[in-house]
CSV table of C-alpha atoms in Angstrom, one decimal:
chain,number,residue,atom,x,y,z
A,1,MET,CA,-2.8,-29.7,11.2
A,2,LYS,CA,-3.7,-29.1,7.6
A,3,ARG,CA,-7.4,-29.5,6.7
A,4,THR,CA,-8.7,-30.4,3.2
A,5,PRO,CA,-11.7,-28.6,1.6
A,6,MET,CA,-13.8,-31.7,2.4
A,7,GLU,CA,-12.8,-31.6,6.0
A,8,LEU,CA,-13.7,-27.9,6.1
A,9,ALA,CA,-17.1,-28.8,4.6
A,10,ALA,CA,-17.7,-31.3,7.4
A,11,ILE,CA,-16.8,-28.7,10.0
A,12,ALA,CA,-19.2,-26.2,8.4
A,13,SER,CA,-22.0,-28.8,8.6
A,14,ALA,CA,-21.4,-29.1,12.3
A,15,ALA,CA,-21.2,-25.4,12.8
A,16,VAL,CA,-24.4,-24.4,11.0
A,17,PRO,CA,-27.5,-26.7,11.7
A,18,GLY,CA,-29.2,-27.8,8.5
A,19,LEU,CA,-26.2,-27.0,6.2
A,20,THR,CA,-25.7,-29.9,3.7
A,21,PRO,CA,-22.8,-29.2,1.4
A,22,THR,CA,-23.0,-30.5,-2.1
A,23,GLY,CA,-19.9,-28.8,-3.5
A,24,VAL,CA,-16.7,-27.4,-2.1
A,25,ALA,CA,-13.6,-25.6,-3.5
A,26,GLY,CA,-10.6,-23.9,-1.9
A,27,VAL,CA,-10.4,-20.1,-2.0
A,28,PRO,CA,-7.5,-17.7,-1.5
A,29,ASP,CA,-6.6,-16.6,2.0
A,30,ASP,CA,-3.6,-15.6,4.2
A,31,ALA,CA,-1.6,-18.8,3.7
A,32,ALA,CA,0.3,-18.5,7.0
A,33,ASP,CA,-2.8,-18.2,9.1
A,34,PHE,CA,-5.9,-19.7,7.5
A,35,GLU,CA,-7.4,-22.4,5.4
A,36,SER,CA,-10.5,-21.5,3.5
A,37,ALA,CA,-13.2,-23.1,1.4
A,38,LEU,CA,-16.3,-22.0,-0.5
A,39,LEU,CA,-19.3,-24.4,-0.1
A,40,VAL,CA,-22.5,-24.8,-2.0
A,41,ASP,CA,-25.4,-26.4,-0.2
A,42,ASP,CA,-28.3,-28.5,-1.4
A,43,SER,CA,-30.4,-25.3,-2.0
A,44,GLY,CA,-27.7,-23.7,-4.1
A,45,LYS,CA,-26.7,-21.2,-1.4
A,46,GLN,CA,-23.0,-20.5,-0.9
A,47,TRP,CA,-21.0,-20.3,2.3
A,48,ARG,CA,-17.4,-19.5,3.2
A,49,VAL,CA,-15.4,-21.4,5.8
A,50,ARG,CA,-12.2,-20.0,7.5
A,51,SER,CA,-10.2,-22.3,9.7
A,52,PRO,CA,-7.2,-21.0,11.7
A,53,LYS,CA,-3.9,-22.8,11.5
A,54,HIS,CA,-2.6,-21.8,15.0
A,55,PRO,CA,-4.0,-20.1,18.1
A,56,ASP,CA,-2.9,-16.5,17.1
A,57,ALA,CA,-4.9,-16.9,13.9
A,58,SER,CA,-7.9,-18.2,15.9
A,59,MET,CA,-7.7,-15.1,18.0
A,60,ARG,CA,-7.7,-12.9,14.9
A,61,LEU,CA,-11.0,-14.6,13.8
A,62,GLU,CA,-12.5,-14.0,17.2
A,63,THR,CA,-11.4,-10.4,17.0
A,64,GLU,CA,-13.2,-10.2,13.6
A,65,LEU,CA,-16.4,-11.6,15.3
A,66,GLN,CA,-16.1,-8.8,17.8
A,67,ALA,CA,-15.6,-6.2,15.0
A,68,LEU,CA,-18.5,-7.4,12.9
A,69,LYS,CA,-20.8,-7.2,15.9
A,70,ALA,CA,-20.0,-3.5,16.0
A,71,PHE,CA,-21.4,-3.0,12.5
A,72,THR,CA,-24.9,-2.2,13.5
A,73,PRO,CA,-27.7,-2.4,10.9
A,74,ALA,CA,-27.7,1.4,10.7
A,75,ILE,CA,-23.9,1.5,9.9
A,76,ARG,CA,-24.2,-1.4,7.4
A,77,ALA,CA,-27.0,0.4,5.6
A,78,GLU,CA,-24.8,3.5,5.1
A,79,LEU,CA,-21.9,1.6,3.5
A,80,PRO,CA,-21.6,1.2,-0.3
A,81,PHE,CA,-20.6,-2.4,0.1
A,82,LEU,CA,-21.7,-5.5,2.2
A,83,VAL,CA,-20.0,-6.6,5.3
A,84,PRO,CA,-19.8,-10.4,6.3
A,85,HIS,CA,-22.3,-12.1,8.6
A,86,ILE,CA,-21.1,-15.0,10.7
A,87,ALA,CA,-23.6,-17.9,10.5
A,88,GLY,CA,-21.8,-20.3,12.9
A,89,THR,CA,-18.6,-21.3,14.7
A,90,LEU,CA,-17.1,-24.5,15.9
A,91,ARG,CA,-14.3,-24.7,18.5
A,92,HIS,CA,-11.8,-27.5,18.4
A,93,GLY,CA,-9.4,-27.1,21.3
A,94,GLU,CA,-7.7,-23.7,21.1
A,95,LEU,CA,-8.9,-23.2,17.5
A,96,CYS,CA,-12.3,-21.8,16.4
A,97,THR,CA,-13.5,-22.2,12.8
A,98,PHE,CA,-16.0,-19.7,11.4
A,99,VAL,CA,-18.7,-20.1,8.7
A,100,TYR,CA,-19.9,-17.0,6.9
A,101,ALA,CA,-23.1,-16.5,4.9
A,102,HIS,CA,-22.6,-16.0,1.2
A,103,LEU,CA,-21.7,-12.5,-0.1
A,104,GLU,CA,-22.3,-11.6,-3.8
A,105,GLY,CA,-19.2,-11.2,-5.9
A,106,SER,CA,-15.8,-12.8,-6.3
A,107,PRO,CA,-12.2,-11.7,-5.7
A,108,ARG,CA,-10.1,-10.3,-8.6
A,109,GLU,CA,-6.3,-10.4,-9.1
A,110,LEU,CA,-4.7,-7.0,-8.3
A,111,ASP,CA,-3.7,-6.3,-12.0
A,112,ASP,CA,-7.3,-7.2,-13.1
A,113,LEU,CA,-8.5,-4.5,-10.7
A,114,ALA,CA,-5.9,-2.1,-12.0
A,115,SER,CA,-7.1,-2.7,-15.6
A,116,GLY,CA,-10.7,-2.5,-14.7
A,117,GLY,CA,-11.2,1.1,-15.9
A,118,ALA,CA,-12.2,4.4,-14.4
A,119,GLU,CA,-15.4,3.1,-13.0
A,120,LEU,CA,-13.7,0.4,-10.9
A,121,VAL,CA,-11.0,2.9,-9.8
A,122,GLY,CA,-13.8,5.2,-8.6
A,123,GLU,CA,-15.4,2.3,-6.7
A,124,LEU,CA,-12.1,1.5,-4.9
A,125,GLY,CA,-11.6,5.1,-3.9
A,126,ARG,CA,-15.2,5.3,-2.6
A,127,MET,CA,-14.8,2.0,-0.7
A,128,LEU,CA,-11.6,3.3,1.0
A,129,ALA,CA,-13.2,6.6,1.8
A,130,ALA,CA,-16.3,4.9,3.3
A,131,ILE,CA,-14.1,2.8,5.6
A,132,HIS,CA,-12.0,5.8,6.8
A,133,ASP,CA,-15.2,7.9,7.4
A,134,LEU,CA,-16.6,5.2,9.7
A,135,PRO,CA,-17.1,6.6,13.3
A,136,PRO,CA,-14.2,5.9,15.6
A,137,LEU,CA,-16.8,5.0,18.2
A,138,LEU,CA,-17.4,1.7,16.2
A,139,VAL,CA,-13.9,0.6,17.1
A,140,HIS,CA,-14.0,1.9,20.7
A,141,ASN,CA,-17.3,0.1,21.3
A,142,ALA,CA,-15.7,-3.2,20.1
A,143,ASP,CA,-12.8,-2.6,22.4
A,144,LEU,CA,-10.4,-2.7,19.5
A,145,PRO,CA,-7.0,-0.9,19.2
A,146,SER,CA,-6.9,2.9,18.7
A,147,TYR,CA,-3.7,4.8,18.1
A,148,GLU,CA,-2.8,8.5,17.9
A,149,ALA,CA,-0.3,9.5,15.2
A,150,ASN,CA,2.8,9.7,17.3
A,151,GLU,CA,1.8,6.6,19.2
A,152,PHE,CA,1.5,4.7,15.9
A,153,ARG,CA,4.9,6.0,14.8
A,154,GLN,CA,6.5,4.8,18.0
A,155,ARG,CA,5.0,1.4,17.6
A,156,LYS,CA,6.6,1.2,14.1
A,157,LEU,CA,9.9,2.2,15.6
A,158,ASN,CA,9.5,-0.6,18.2
A,159,GLU,CA,8.8,-3.1,15.3
A,160,LEU,CA,11.9,-1.9,13.5
A,161,ASP,CA,13.9,-2.6,16.6
A,162,GLN,CA,12.5,-6.1,16.7
A,163,ALA,CA,13.4,-6.6,13.0
A,164,ALA,CA,16.9,-5.3,13.6
A,165,ILE,CA,17.5,-7.8,16.4
A,166,THR,CA,17.1,-10.6,14.0
A,167,GLY,CA,20.3,-9.5,12.2
A,168,ARG,CA,18.7,-10.4,8.9
A,169,ILE,CA,17.8,-6.9,7.6
A,170,PRO,CA,20.2,-5.3,5.1
A,171,ALA,CA,21.9,-2.3,6.7
A,172,HIS,CA,20.8,0.0,3.9
A,173,LEU,CA,17.1,-0.8,4.4
A,174,LEU,CA,17.4,-0.4,8.2
A,175,ARG,CA,18.9,3.1,7.8
A,176,ARG,CA,16.2,4.0,5.2
A,177,TRP,CA,13.3,2.9,7.4
A,178,GLU,CA,14.8,4.4,10.5
A,179,HIS,CA,15.2,7.8,8.7
A,180,ALA,CA,11.6,7.7,7.5
A,181,LEU,CA,10.2,6.8,10.9
A,182,GLU,CA,12.2,9.6,12.6
A,183,ASP,CA,10.9,12.2,10.1
A,184,VAL,CA,8.1,13.5,12.3
A,185,THR,CA,6.6,15.6,9.5
A,186,LEU,CA,5.8,12.4,7.6
A,187,TRP,CA,3.7,11.2,10.5
A,188,ARG,CA,1.4,14.1,11.1
A,189,PHE,CA,-1.8,12.5,10.1
A,190,HIS,CA,-5.4,12.4,11.3
A,191,PRO,CA,-6.2,8.9,12.6
A,192,THR,CA,-9.2,7.2,11.1
A,193,VAL,CA,-10.9,3.8,11.2
A,194,VAL,CA,-8.7,1.4,9.2
A,195,HIS,CA,-9.5,-2.0,7.8
A,196,GLY,CA,-5.9,-3.0,8.5
A,197,ASP,CA,-5.7,-6.1,6.3
A,198,LEU,CA,-6.9,-4.7,3.0
A,199,HIS,CA,-5.8,-6.5,-0.2
A,200,GLU,CA,-7.4,-8.0,-3.3
A,201,ASP,CA,-8.4,-11.3,-1.7
A,202,ASN,CA,-10.6,-9.4,0.8
A,203,LEU,CA,-12.6,-7.6,-1.9
A,204,LEU,CA,-15.5,-9.1,-3.8
A,205,VAL,CA,-16.4,-7.5,-7.1
A,206,SER,CA,-19.7,-8.0,-9.0
A,207,ALA,CA,-20.8,-6.2,-12.1
A,208,GLY,CA,-17.9,-3.7,-12.1
A,209,ARG,CA,-18.4,-2.6,-8.5
A,210,VAL,CA,-17.1,-3.5,-5.1
A,211,SER,CA,-19.9,-5.6,-3.7
A,212,ALA,CA,-18.4,-6.6,-0.4
A,213,VAL,CA,-15.3,-6.2,1.9
A,214,THR,CA,-14.2,-9.1,4.0
A,215,GLY,CA,-11.3,-10.0,6.4
A,216,TRP,CA,-12.0,-7.5,9.2
A,217,THR,CA,-9.5,-9.2,11.6
A,218,ASP,CA,-7.3,-6.1,12.1
A,219,LEU,CA,-9.9,-3.3,12.4
A,220,ARG,CA,-8.6,-0.4,14.4
A,221,VAL,CA,-8.2,3.4,14.5
A,222,GLY,CA,-4.8,4.3,13.1
A,223,ASP,CA,-3.0,5.4,9.9
A,224,PRO,CA,-5.2,5.5,6.8
A,225,ALA,CA,-2.1,5.0,4.7
A,226,ASP,CA,-2.0,1.3,5.7
A,227,ASP,CA,-5.1,0.6,3.6
A,228,PHE,CA,-3.3,1.9,0.5
A,229,ALA,CA,-0.1,-0.1,0.7
A,230,TRP,CA,-1.4,-3.1,-1.3
A,231,LEU,CA,-2.3,-0.9,-4.3
A,232,LEU,CA,1.3,-0.1,-4.9
A,233,ALA,CA,2.1,-3.7,-5.9
A,234,ALA,CA,0.1,-3.3,-9.1
A,235,THR,CA,2.0,-3.5,-12.4
A,236,ASN,CA,0.3,-0.3,-13.6
A,237,PRO,CA,2.3,2.6,-11.9
A,238,ARG,CA,-0.7,5.0,-12.2
A,239,PHE,CA,-3.2,2.7,-10.4
A,240,ALA,CA,-2.5,3.7,-6.8
A,241,GLY,CA,-2.5,7.4,-7.6
A,242,ASP,CA,-5.8,7.1,-9.5
A,243,VAL,CA,-7.4,5.3,-6.6
A,244,HIS,CA,-6.0,7.9,-4.3
A,245,ASN,CA,-7.5,10.8,-6.4
A,246,ALA,CA,-10.9,9.1,-6.3
A,247,TYR,CA,-10.5,8.6,-2.6
A,248,LEU,CA,-9.8,12.3,-2.1
A,249,SER,CA,-12.9,13.2,-4.0
A,250,ALA,CA,-15.0,11.0,-1.7
A,251,ARG,CA,-13.5,11.9,1.7
A,252,THR,CA,-14.9,14.4,4.0
A,253,GLU,CA,-11.5,15.2,5.6
A,254,ALA,CA,-8.8,17.4,4.2
A,255,ALA,CA,-6.1,15.8,2.1
A,256,ASP,CA,-3.1,14.3,3.8
A,257,PRO,CA,0.0,15.3,1.7
A,258,HIS,CA,2.1,12.4,3.0
A,259,LEU,CA,-0.4,9.6,2.8
A,260,MET,CA,1.0,7.9,-0.3
A,261,ARG,CA,4.6,8.1,1.0
A,262,ARG,CA,3.6,6.4,4.2
A,263,ALA,CA,1.7,3.8,2.2
A,264,ALA,CA,4.8,3.0,0.2
A,265,LEU,CA,6.8,2.7,3.4
A,266,ALA,CA,4.2,0.4,4.8
A,267,ALA,CA,4.5,-1.8,1.7
A,268,GLU,CA,8.3,-2.0,2.1
A,269,PHE,CA,8.2,-2.5,5.9
A,270,ALA,CA,5.7,-5.4,5.5
A,271,LEU,CA,8.7,-7.5,4.5
A,272,ALA,CA,10.4,-6.9,7.8
A,273,GLN,CA,7.2,-7.7,9.6
A,274,TRP,CA,6.9,-10.9,7.6
A,275,LEU,CA,10.5,-11.8,8.7
A,276,VAL,CA,9.7,-11.2,12.3
A,277,ARG,CA,6.6,-13.4,12.2
A,278,GLY,CA,8.7,-16.1,10.5
A,279,VAL,CA,11.3,-16.0,13.2
A,280,ALA,CA,8.7,-16.0,16.0
A,281,MET,CA,7.0,-19.1,14.3
A,282,GLU,CA,10.4,-20.7,13.6
A,283,ASN,CA,9.1,-21.0,10.0
A,284,ALA,CA,12.2,-21.4,7.8
A,285,GLU,CA,10.2,-20.9,4.6
A,286,MET,CA,8.8,-17.6,5.7
A,287,ILE,CA,12.2,-16.4,6.8
A,288,ALA,CA,13.8,-17.4,3.5
A,289,GLU,CA,11.0,-15.7,1.6
A,290,ALA,CA,11.3,-12.5,3.5
A,291,GLU,CA,15.1,-12.4,3.2
A,292,ASP,CA,14.9,-13.0,-0.6
A,293,MET,CA,12.4,-10.2,-1.0
A,294,MET,CA,14.4,-7.7,1.1
A,295,ALA,CA,17.5,-8.5,-0.9
A,296,SER,CA,15.7,-7.8,-4.1
A,297,LEU,CA,14.3,-4.6,-2.7
A,298,ASP,CA,17.7,-3.5,-1.5
A,299,GLN,CA,19.2,-4.1,-4.9
A,300,GLU,CA,16.5,-2.1,-6.6
A,301,LEU,CA,16.9,0.8,-4.2
A,302,LYS,CA,20.7,0.9,-4.8
A,303,ALA,CA,20.3,0.7,-8.5
A,304,GLU,CA,17.7,3.5,-8.4
A,305,GLU,CA,20.0,5.7,-6.3
A,306,ALA,CA,23.0,5.0,-8.6
A,307,ALA,CA,20.8,6.0,-11.6
A,308,ALA,CA,19.7,9.2,-9.9
A,309,SER,CA,23.3,10.1,-9.1
A,310,GLU,CA,24.4,9.5,-12.7
A,311,TYR,CA,21.5,11.7,-13.9
A,312,ARG,CA,22.5,14.5,-11.6
A,313,LEU,CA,26.1,14.3,-12.7
A,314,ALA,CA,25.0,14.3,-16.4
A,315,GLN,CA,22.8,17.4,-15.8
A,316,GLY,CA,25.8,19.1,-14.1
A,317,ALA,CA,28.1,18.2,-17.0
A,318,GLY,CA,25.6,19.5,-19.5
A,319,ALA,CA,25.5,22.9,-17.7
A,320,ASP,CA,29.3,23.1,-17.6
A,321,ALA,CA,29.4,22.3,-21.4
A,322,VAL,CA,27.0,25.2,-22.1
A,323,VAL,CA,29.2,27.6,-20.0
A,324,ASP,CA,32.3,26.4,-21.8
A,325,GLU,CA,30.7,27.0,-25.2
A,326,ILE,CA,29.7,30.5,-24.3
A,327,ASP,CA,33.2,31.3,-23.0
A,328,SER,CA,34.7,30.0,-26.2
A,329,ASP,CA,32.7,32.5,-28.3
A,330,ILE,CA,34.4,35.4,-26.6
A,331,PRO,CA,37.8,36.3,-28.1
A,332,ASP,CA,40.7,36.0,-25.8
A,333,ASP,CA,41.4,39.8,-26.1
A,334,GLU,CA,37.9,40.8,-25.2
A,335,THR,CA,36.1,40.7,-21.9
A,336,ALA,CA,32.4,40.8,-21.2
A,337,ASP,CA,31.0,44.3,-20.7
A,338,PRO,CA,29.9,44.4,-17.1
A,339,SER,CA,27.2,46.9,-18.1
A,340,LEU,CA,25.4,44.3,-20.2
A,341,PRO,CA,22.4,42.5,-18.6
A,342,THR,CA,23.3,39.0,-17.4
A,343,GLU,CA,19.7,37.7,-17.3
A,344,PHE,CA,17.6,36.7,-20.3
A,345,ASN,CA,15.8,39.6,-21.9
A,346,PRO,CA,12.8,38.8,-24.0
A,347,ALA,CA,13.2,42.1,-25.9
A,348,ASP,CA,16.7,41.2,-27.0
A,349,GLU,CA,15.5,37.7,-28.1
A,350,ALA,CA,12.7,39.3,-30.2
A,351,GLU,CA,15.2,41.7,-31.8
A,352,GLN,CA,17.5,38.8,-32.7
A,353,ALA,CA,14.6,36.9,-34.2
A,354,ASP,CA,13.7,39.8,-36.4
A,355,GLU,CA,17.3,39.9,-37.8
A,356,ALA,CA,17.7,36.2,-38.3
A,357,GLY,CA,14.2,35.3,-39.3
A,358,ASP,CA,12.0,32.7,-37.7
A,359,ARG,CA,14.0,29.5,-37.0
A,360,GLU,CA,12.8,26.0,-36.0
A,361,PRO,CA,14.8,24.6,-33.1
A,362,SER,CA,17.3,22.0,-34.2
A,363,GLU,CA,16.5,18.3,-33.9
A,364,ASN,CA,19.3,17.9,-31.3
A,365,THR,CA,17.7,20.7,-29.2
A,366,LYS,CA,14.3,19.2,-29.3
A,367,SER,CA,15.6,15.7,-28.4
A,368,ALA,CA,17.4,17.1,-25.4
A,369,ALA,CA,14.3,18.9,-24.2
A,370,ASP,CA,12.2,15.7,-24.7
A,371,SER,CA,14.7,13.6,-22.8
A,372,SER,CA,15.0,16.0,-19.9
A,373,THR,CA,11.2,15.7,-19.3
A,374,SER,CA,11.0,12.0,-19.8
A,375,GLN,CA,13.5,10.9,-17.2
A,376,ARG,CA,11.9,8.8,-14.4
A,377,PHE,CA,13.9,7.5,-11.5
A,378,SER,CA,11.2,7.0,-8.9
A,379,VAL,CA,9.9,3.4,-8.9
A,380,ALA,CA,6.8,4.2,-6.9
A,381,PRO,CA,4.3,7.0,-7.7
A,382,VAL,CA,4.7,8.9,-4.5
A,383,PRO,CA,5.7,12.6,-4.0
A,384,ALA,CA,9.3,13.1,-3.0
A,385,ASP,CA,10.6,15.4,-0.2
A,386,ASP,CA,13.9,13.8,0.5
A,387,THR,CA,16.3,11.2,-0.9
A,388,GLU,CA,15.8,8.6,1.8
A,389,THR,CA,12.0,8.1,1.5
A,390,SER,CA,11.2,9.7,-1.9
A,391,SER,CA,10.9,6.7,-4.1
A,392,LEU,CA,9.7,3.6,-2.4
A,393,PRO,CA,9.7,0.6,-4.8
A,394,ILE,CA,7.2,-2.1,-3.9
A,395,ILE,CA,7.8,-5.8,-4.1
A,396,LYS,CA,4.6,-7.9,-3.8
A,397,SER,CA,4.9,-10.3,-0.9
A,398,SER,CA,2.0,-12.6,-1.7
């Protein structure tokens, strides 16, 4: 049953004794799972209400309550941001609505974060580092999930099997994701505490800094790359890499060379996960949305691969043309002296320059050099080790 902001305000009044709302407005949230509102009471204090749409979402909120209890005052004091405090709950049948005390700041659109400058990029990097440096004991004490690297990879393979069973995944994407998940070198990472549901709606920003992090429903020990996937949907292609660099400066652990490749894969694979959820919930809108986004992703990948193939062919044709030109300069009745050096000799080049005088390179030569360094065929800013998982374009799913 869909609840209006006014109904959420009434629930909050029942959940928190003495709370008298005088104003209410809807706020962004996970549309498939929750309805949320921001309240103002008669003293001017603000509150946030989250109401689940189905039992699974209610369980996620109860898991968050469990997670937030694990943030002891000592741990909270060490973090560079605030963590929510639950002021009250109200159960209605299988569903439990939560009311949170106000946290300073407001959410920003992803592209607003990306254009926020170096200071905000540094804030995001430090925020991610602080989460991943949390003690794993925090998760264990809350009895929340914890995965080793290979166990996490196997879970992803199982999820891929679930997605394949739907028969709705393009064959090209299935092969691509299977190849990436079977590449064991990609999955050699050190598990850390992971937020698990990090995106722009779960960050509050105030005065140019990350003031609070919310939405701790998926806290676990697992792959730190999962917390980077959302960054790759930004219009600015440098944004994710800049945040990653700030993160590396703040982390106490050694750098993971494959973290951003796994993050890009996670962003792609989220479309398959969204499809599986839609099928399980028998939600035709979610299924259609997932299929449309996967079709777009598949087309982008195929176009990128075709462009890369054309580029390689052009590079090969250019090299053949140079060889043909050199051969044409040798008269038919002459053959190259096998005693001559076949490699470039700087001394010979200098001697030729002395004879011919200093020459500027031709415009054609300079243009060719410029174009050879300006070619970009990777849609996502991630390092490439192979053709199957090198460039992982991101399609925003929200």
